[in-house]
XYZ file of C-alpha atoms in Angstrom:
140
model
C 0.016 -0.015 0.049
C 1.160 3.481 -0.603
C 0.080 6.909 0.459
C 0.876 9.609 -2.258
C 0.049 13.121 -2.599
C -3.166 14.492 -4.455
C -3.437 18.267 -5.136
C -6.768 20.215 -6.445
C -6.657 23.282 -8.220
C -9.283 25.590 -9.493
C -9.328 25.485 -13.103
C -5.521 26.229 -13.522
C -4.318 22.318 -13.016
C -3.285 21.911 -16.751
C -0.991 25.211 -16.357
C 0.250 24.162 -13.035
C 1.446 20.401 -14.036
C 3.014 21.913 -17.240
C 5.004 24.165 -15.157
C 5.804 21.614 -12.395
C 6.954 19.480 -15.352
C 9.326 21.799 -16.581
C 10.708 22.543 -13.055
C 11.540 18.933 -12.552
C 12.189 18.139 -15.929
C 9.909 15.070 -16.235
C 8.127 13.552 -19.112
C 5.081 15.861 -20.201
C 1.912 14.987 -18.605
C -0.739 12.382 -19.574
C -3.781 14.413 -18.753
C -7.386 12.945 -18.389
C -10.122 15.840 -18.871
C -13.782 15.437 -17.312
C -14.706 15.384 -20.962
C -12.804 12.197 -21.648
C -14.775 10.172 -18.943
C -17.336 7.705 -20.464
C -20.615 9.537 -20.972
C -23.140 8.748 -18.170
C -26.736 9.992 -19.153
C -27.693 10.470 -15.566
C -24.871 12.788 -14.915
C -24.015 14.677 -17.997
C -20.539 16.966 -17.991
C -21.283 20.531 -18.211
C -19.515 22.358 -21.233
C -17.230 24.188 -18.696
C -15.762 21.116 -17.212
C -14.984 19.217 -20.423
C -11.266 20.592 -20.790
C -10.598 20.873 -16.988
C -8.454 18.301 -15.704
C -9.907 14.963 -14.075
C -6.518 13.547 -13.276
C -2.939 13.482 -14.095
C 0.244 12.831 -12.310
C 4.079 13.481 -12.031
C 6.843 11.461 -10.898
C 8.699 14.416 -8.801
C 12.009 13.520 -7.360
C 10.712 10.019 -7.235
C 7.251 10.489 -5.607
C 4.128 10.304 -7.711
C 2.161 13.447 -7.099
C -1.241 13.442 -8.578
C -3.342 16.649 -9.744
C -7.069 17.719 -10.847
C -9.225 20.618 -10.775
C -12.207 20.640 -8.843
C -15.340 19.900 -10.662
C -17.371 23.174 -11.239
C -19.583 23.811 -8.106
C -17.381 21.811 -5.833
C -15.885 23.866 -2.889
C -12.361 24.910 -3.325
C -10.192 26.451 -0.605
C -6.737 27.373 -1.275
C -4.411 25.961 0.958
C -6.982 23.018 1.927
C -6.652 21.389 -1.565
C -4.293 18.659 -0.806
C -5.617 14.883 -0.080
C -3.666 11.932 0.801
C -4.276 8.939 -1.625
C -4.200 5.414 -0.634
C -3.280 3.371 -3.541
C -3.613 -0.738 -2.711
C -3.889 -3.900 -4.444
C -5.466 -5.312 -1.370
C -9.193 -4.428 -1.351
C -9.712 -5.728 2.533
C -6.731 -3.475 3.379
C -8.660 -0.433 1.865
C -11.989 -1.213 3.359
C -10.576 -1.835 6.752
C -8.662 1.606 6.428
C -11.731 3.230 5.051
C -14.132 2.016 7.775
C -11.855 3.344 10.543
C -11.131 6.746 9.132
C -14.668 7.480 8.604
C -15.612 7.026 11.980
C -16.384 10.570 13.136
C -15.646 11.836 9.630
C -17.320 12.610 6.442
C -17.677 10.399 3.815
C -17.574 12.236 0.177
C -17.937 9.371 -1.927
C -18.595 5.920 -0.309
C -16.277 2.941 -1.736
C -17.767 1.801 -5.102
C -16.563 0.715 -8.539
C -15.722 3.386 -10.952
C -14.426 3.466 -14.544
C -10.891 3.672 -13.150
C -10.940 1.754 -10.289
C -12.671 -1.381 -9.101
C -12.975 0.088 -5.208
C -12.596 3.984 -4.976
C -13.957 6.293 -2.270
C -13.029 9.643 -0.588
C -13.821 11.086 2.911
C -12.811 13.624 5.321
C -11.550 12.244 8.526
C -12.565 13.686 12.106
C -9.323 15.556 12.333
C -10.185 17.428 8.676
C -7.606 15.206 6.805
C -9.140 14.533 3.235
C -8.118 10.675 2.004
C -8.791 8.938 -1.331
C -9.007 5.351 -1.754
C -8.097 3.419 -4.738
C -7.730 -0.215 -5.602
C -4.951 -0.672 -8.012
C -5.277 -2.539 -10.950
C -6.688 -0.695 -13.702
C -5.177 1.747 -16.458
C -6.207 4.981 -16.797
């Protein structure tokens, strides 16, 4: 299991990761925009969100750092835009940690299957720390 940093931006993620990529001399980022996600008629993507970054990552000094824009209408507070991402190949490990951390906290997205992971969820624990959990094994 690995714990990695996930940073959210308010519409300028693409600019930020290109800047970081140059600063750290990394490979150019592979960017998945919200508009690249499989269409869901129950949850259509608004036009203003389609070009925003849903997910990208860079290898910075040996550590994987992940980035995204917040979805339009979701809260964004500069300085509180960082979460810890728990990535594991063991679903029981994810379920156990998620169940413990949600006690007294607030679940943002309960553990569920998504198009990028067979088990993904997010929460804010009782201390205000934002966590994301993702079962590894699917390519973006």
